[in-house]
XYZ file of C-alpha atoms in Angstrom:
351
model
C 4.004 -0.964 0.804
C 7.684 -0.541 -0.031
C 8.468 -1.327 3.598
C 6.476 -4.549 3.387
C 8.408 -5.499 0.261
C 11.694 -5.092 2.170
C 10.364 -7.099 5.118
C 9.274 -9.971 2.896
C 12.562 -9.945 1.000
C 14.522 -10.166 4.266
C 12.233 -12.957 5.505
C 12.796 -15.024 2.363
C 16.541 -14.491 2.628
C 16.570 -15.445 6.308
C 14.579 -18.608 5.651
C 16.927 -19.615 2.843
C 19.867 -19.168 5.216
C 18.235 -21.063 8.070
C 17.929 -18.049 10.374
C 15.276 -17.521 13.026
C 13.109 -14.416 12.707
C 11.084 -12.246 15.058
C 8.223 -10.089 13.804
C 7.236 -6.916 15.659
C 3.800 -5.446 14.861
C 2.209 -2.289 16.271
C -1.237 -3.436 17.474
C -2.480 -0.446 19.437
C -1.615 3.204 19.957
C -2.846 5.462 22.733
C -2.324 9.153 22.122
C 0.117 10.156 19.393
C 2.736 7.971 17.763
C 4.929 8.170 14.668
C 3.756 4.769 13.359
C 0.186 3.506 13.402
C -1.246 0.020 14.092
C -0.153 -2.418 11.396
C 3.400 -1.056 11.185
C 5.942 -3.871 11.213
C 9.609 -4.621 11.749
C 11.361 -7.919 11.068
C 14.441 -9.024 12.994
C 16.739 -11.906 12.120
C 18.913 -13.906 14.484
C 22.012 -12.592 12.680
C 21.119 -9.005 13.616
C 19.528 -7.764 10.398
C 16.254 -5.885 10.378
C 13.740 -4.347 7.987
C 10.845 -2.007 8.663
C 10.146 0.301 11.589
C 7.642 0.550 14.428
C 8.529 4.082 15.540
C 10.440 7.123 14.392
C 13.690 5.368 15.294
C 13.306 5.424 19.067
C 12.089 1.897 19.760
C 13.847 -0.198 17.155
C 17.102 -0.617 19.055
C 15.315 -1.412 22.310
C 13.110 -4.026 20.653
C 15.990 -5.572 18.730
C 17.966 -5.902 21.961
C 15.195 -7.593 23.991
C 12.905 -9.303 21.477
C 14.662 -12.658 21.523
C 14.476 -13.286 25.252
C 11.012 -11.721 25.498
C 9.720 -14.323 23.032
C 11.533 -17.337 24.452
C 8.239 -18.711 25.799
C 6.052 -17.529 22.938
C 4.463 -14.382 21.576
C 4.157 -11.333 23.803
C 2.690 -7.837 23.708
C 4.987 -5.117 25.010
C 3.918 -1.622 26.053
C 6.200 1.310 25.292
C 5.530 4.746 26.746
C 6.480 7.914 24.945
C 8.355 9.022 27.997
C 9.626 6.302 30.293
C 10.385 2.618 30.398
C 8.456 1.872 33.577
C 11.018 -0.718 34.662
C 14.137 1.345 34.212
C 12.723 4.895 34.251
C 14.924 5.640 31.273
C 13.298 7.819 28.607
C 12.676 6.278 25.198
C 12.507 9.727 23.649
C 9.518 9.082 21.392
C 8.397 12.629 22.047
C 4.900 12.006 20.659
C 2.936 11.937 23.909
C 1.517 8.459 23.369
C 1.878 4.782 24.168
C 2.637 2.028 21.654
C 1.746 -1.651 22.071
C 3.898 -4.034 20.036
C 3.180 -7.707 19.374
C 6.365 -9.790 19.170
C 6.217 -13.203 17.459
C 9.027 -15.460 16.370
C 9.616 -18.673 14.513
C 6.550 -20.466 13.121
C 4.151 -17.818 14.435
C 5.990 -15.089 12.534
C 6.224 -17.313 9.444
C 2.436 -17.752 9.343
C 1.830 -14.022 9.303
C 4.573 -13.357 6.779
C 3.305 -16.173 4.532
C -0.156 -14.568 4.565
C 1.276 -11.134 3.766
C 3.226 -12.705 0.897
C 0.004 -14.269 -0.381
C -1.728 -10.894 -0.251
C 1.125 -9.133 -2.043
C 1.441 -11.762 -4.783
C -2.304 -12.058 -5.406
C -2.923 -8.346 -4.815
C -5.585 -9.175 -2.274
C -6.222 -7.949 1.232
C -6.013 -10.197 4.277
C -7.460 -9.894 7.769
C -5.192 -10.836 10.669
C -6.816 -11.464 14.058
C -4.434 -11.215 17.022
C -4.887 -11.555 20.766
C -3.377 -8.410 22.253
C -4.763 -8.184 25.796
C -2.637 -10.276 28.117
C -5.324 -9.976 30.819
C -7.891 -11.778 28.661
C -6.808 -15.245 29.727
C -5.713 -16.125 26.168
C -2.160 -16.346 24.970
C -1.142 -13.320 22.911
C -0.394 -13.705 19.225
C -2.011 -14.242 15.846
C -4.871 -16.780 15.929
C -6.669 -16.362 12.583
C -5.818 -15.045 9.102
C -8.483 -14.774 6.390
C -8.016 -13.862 2.715
C -10.334 -11.546 0.798
C -12.064 -14.536 -0.782
C -12.882 -15.979 2.638
C -10.078 -18.523 2.394
C -8.560 -19.420 5.770
C -4.824 -18.812 5.493
C -4.138 -19.698 9.126
C -6.268 -20.824 12.046
C -9.563 -22.652 12.401
C -12.499 -22.203 9.999
C -14.715 -22.516 13.094
C -13.093 -19.579 14.876
C -15.851 -17.332 16.319
C -13.965 -14.287 15.047
C -14.071 -15.440 11.429
C -17.097 -13.223 10.748
C -15.299 -10.168 12.132
C -12.269 -10.969 9.986
C -14.398 -11.317 6.859
C -16.088 -8.009 7.700
C -12.672 -6.334 7.988
C -11.819 -7.573 4.486
C -15.160 -6.400 3.055
C -14.869 -2.962 4.637
C -11.098 -2.743 4.109
C -10.805 -1.460 7.646
C -9.047 -2.575 10.829
C -10.808 -2.655 14.188
C -10.467 -3.711 17.816
C -12.885 -6.093 19.498
C -12.459 -6.749 23.203
C -9.052 -8.443 23.500
C -8.455 -8.675 19.759
C -6.895 -6.543 17.056
C -8.489 -7.313 13.702
C -6.102 -5.865 11.159
C -6.925 -5.338 7.521
C -3.627 -5.631 5.657
C -4.233 -3.972 2.305
C -2.638 -5.250 -0.904
C -0.118 -3.116 -2.792
C -1.676 -0.334 -4.835
C -1.743 -0.896 -8.586
C -0.909 1.919 -11.015
C -1.337 1.792 -14.786
C 0.514 4.476 -16.722
C -0.647 4.997 -20.288
C 2.245 6.624 -22.090
C 5.904 5.632 -22.085
C 7.476 9.012 -22.689
C 10.230 10.528 -20.596
C 7.719 12.099 -18.191
C 6.433 8.641 -17.244
C 9.840 7.550 -15.937
C 9.883 9.651 -12.728
C 6.279 8.605 -11.975
C 7.416 4.983 -12.104
C 10.368 5.808 -9.841
C 8.228 7.597 -7.230
C 5.511 4.965 -7.103
C 7.946 2.044 -7.108
C 9.518 3.524 -3.979
C 6.024 3.563 -2.470
C 5.791 -0.165 -3.141
C 3.093 0.033 -5.815
C 2.703 -2.497 -8.615
C 3.308 -0.419 -11.756
C 2.385 -1.202 -15.356
C 3.427 1.036 -18.274
C 1.549 0.756 -21.582
C 2.053 2.491 -24.923
C 1.377 1.706 -28.560
C 4.861 2.833 -29.559
C 7.256 -0.093 -29.295
C 10.285 2.200 -29.443
C 9.153 3.753 -26.123
C 7.453 0.846 -24.336
C 10.654 -1.026 -23.524
C 11.552 -2.727 -20.259
C 15.031 -1.200 -20.305
C 13.488 2.287 -20.248
C 11.441 1.365 -17.162
C 13.552 -1.028 -15.071
C 11.461 -0.348 -11.946
C 8.115 -1.099 -13.598
C 6.559 -4.480 -12.882
C 5.318 -4.762 -16.470
C 5.784 -2.857 -19.719
C 3.151 -3.484 -22.408
C 3.028 -2.569 -26.087
C -0.640 -2.040 -26.947
C -2.631 0.129 -29.331
C -6.172 -0.358 -28.056
C -5.402 -0.983 -24.344
C -8.497 -3.208 -24.341
C -6.593 -6.176 -22.914
C -5.337 -4.193 -19.913
C -7.572 -4.984 -16.944
C -6.951 -3.058 -13.723
C -8.978 -3.778 -10.603
C -11.514 -1.208 -9.430
C -9.229 -0.366 -6.505
C -6.390 0.535 -8.900
C -5.272 3.864 -10.354
C -4.468 4.888 -13.891
C -2.987 8.012 -15.434
C -3.049 8.897 -19.130
C -0.125 10.870 -20.566
C 0.599 9.535 -24.023
C 0.776 13.024 -25.611
C -1.141 11.437 -28.486
C -4.766 12.347 -29.152
C -5.620 8.918 -30.548
C -3.832 6.996 -27.788
C -5.438 9.148 -25.097
C -8.800 8.475 -26.695
C -8.144 4.729 -26.720
C -7.072 4.774 -23.078
C -10.168 6.735 -22.030
C -12.368 4.337 -23.984
C -10.789 1.373 -22.187
C -10.583 2.806 -18.660
C -13.640 5.026 -18.093
C -16.145 2.138 -17.977
C -14.116 0.485 -15.207
C -14.790 3.216 -12.605
C -11.295 2.989 -11.156
C -10.291 4.337 -7.764
C -8.349 7.003 -9.652
C -8.191 7.971 -13.310
C -6.325 11.088 -14.395
C -5.316 12.599 -17.716
C -2.553 15.024 -18.566
C -3.288 18.186 -20.497
C -5.610 21.215 -20.459
C -9.242 20.621 -19.571
C -10.439 21.956 -22.926
C -8.498 19.202 -24.719
C -9.910 16.620 -22.331
C -13.449 17.814 -22.953
C -12.929 17.451 -26.703
C -11.685 13.899 -26.147
C -14.670 13.071 -23.975
C -17.107 14.462 -26.520
C -15.808 11.771 -28.890
C -15.422 8.960 -26.333
C -18.613 9.332 -24.271
C -21.069 8.184 -26.986
C -18.843 5.193 -27.761
C -19.081 3.862 -24.181
C -22.667 4.834 -23.424
C -21.905 7.631 -20.962
C -22.469 11.373 -20.960
C -19.568 13.803 -20.935
C -20.610 14.833 -17.420
C -20.513 11.215 -16.240
C -17.065 10.808 -17.754
C -15.804 13.969 -16.061
C -17.100 12.719 -12.703
C -14.810 9.682 -13.059
C -11.784 11.650 -14.215
C -9.171 13.866 -12.576
C -8.487 16.637 -15.027
C -6.175 18.502 -14.853
C -4.080 15.766 -13.290
C -1.879 16.419 -10.253
C -1.793 18.580 -7.136
C -1.040 22.271 -7.318
C 2.534 22.327 -6.015
C 3.947 24.723 -8.621
C 5.345 21.890 -10.740
C 7.103 22.962 -13.930
C 9.533 20.184 -14.936
C 8.979 16.445 -15.518
C 10.170 15.389 -12.066
C 8.065 17.887 -10.106
C 5.071 17.181 -12.362
C 5.535 13.475 -11.643
C 5.652 14.278 -7.927
C 2.385 16.240 -8.140
C 0.705 13.377 -10.023
C 1.975 10.673 -7.657
C 0.955 12.776 -4.644
C -2.583 13.263 -5.928
C -2.992 9.558 -6.682
C -1.669 8.696 -3.219
C -4.082 11.146 -1.581
C -7.057 9.725 -3.484
C -6.161 6.095 -2.781
C -5.687 6.901 0.903
C -8.961 8.884 0.899
C -7.380 12.153 1.890
C -8.499 15.662 0.974
C -6.424 17.302 -1.707
C -6.081 20.588 -3.575
C -6.244 19.915 -7.295
C -4.664 22.038 -9.976
C -6.632 25.000 -11.275
C -7.793 24.326 -14.855
C -5.693 27.213 -16.169
C -2.543 25.729 -14.592
C -2.734 22.312 -16.225
C 0.450 20.432 -17.073
C 0.806 20.122 -20.834
């Protein structure tokens, strides 16, 4: 997500300066590769670039040839892990796989980047349908882009692949269909941090670098200040937290170090069934909080616990605010990316 932010920033700058751009997108991988389908790199005619499509092995090669390769339109280029079949010179990927990269420039690149901007600004996913098989008889390149509300961002509403694109958005999953790559481009993750103490600052720093949209909320106006959290997207002073409305796909972590504020945050967030909700502190304290909160929101303590990560964070031996923040950010990342994780043992909870 942070990479996409850099790509979009460079694109806006290039447009303002009247530069041409070329967008490189990984659309298929055979075997192993450092970057997966959906990885992007943006090139400008002045020689600047943002993003990567490999571990550093392909970027120079693509930057050198992209402009003449796209003189007649979009193209899909195949890069072997071992040899450029034309020159027999090794690329040195070292991963034992093959990477297919779609190159688009000018208006074609602008359409995709405009759609990705829309998704980032509205925090909504988009489906991008691209022709990637040059033997299909169709010209390679992006032909349809659909927003998560079914809105056609680019292409024809009558496109026969519209249904597949809408399915990709519903399932939040990319797929391949014959000659087409149907990419689900996810929106930036949203994180809501309840508590503006010093231990919240490194969490904001870590997750900002990941490209997440971060909101910090606290009832204490002396702590909830924008100057204390310059990397946060929003800093809110609130006592009840009732007006804070994350999406179900968002994450929240509670670390106010205040019994009443933690209770208010649990009361506001537990009914939302977020993708991730965690709370700092020993499990016994959390259970006492839930015993008070559960009847107020019409849930049992067991139902509340099933929606809550407690103790918060992965077991990485964290002992100071920065390493604790790392363990919390890592657990949230693992949950949002649907990866297995090893949670902290209840007796080892951060306090």
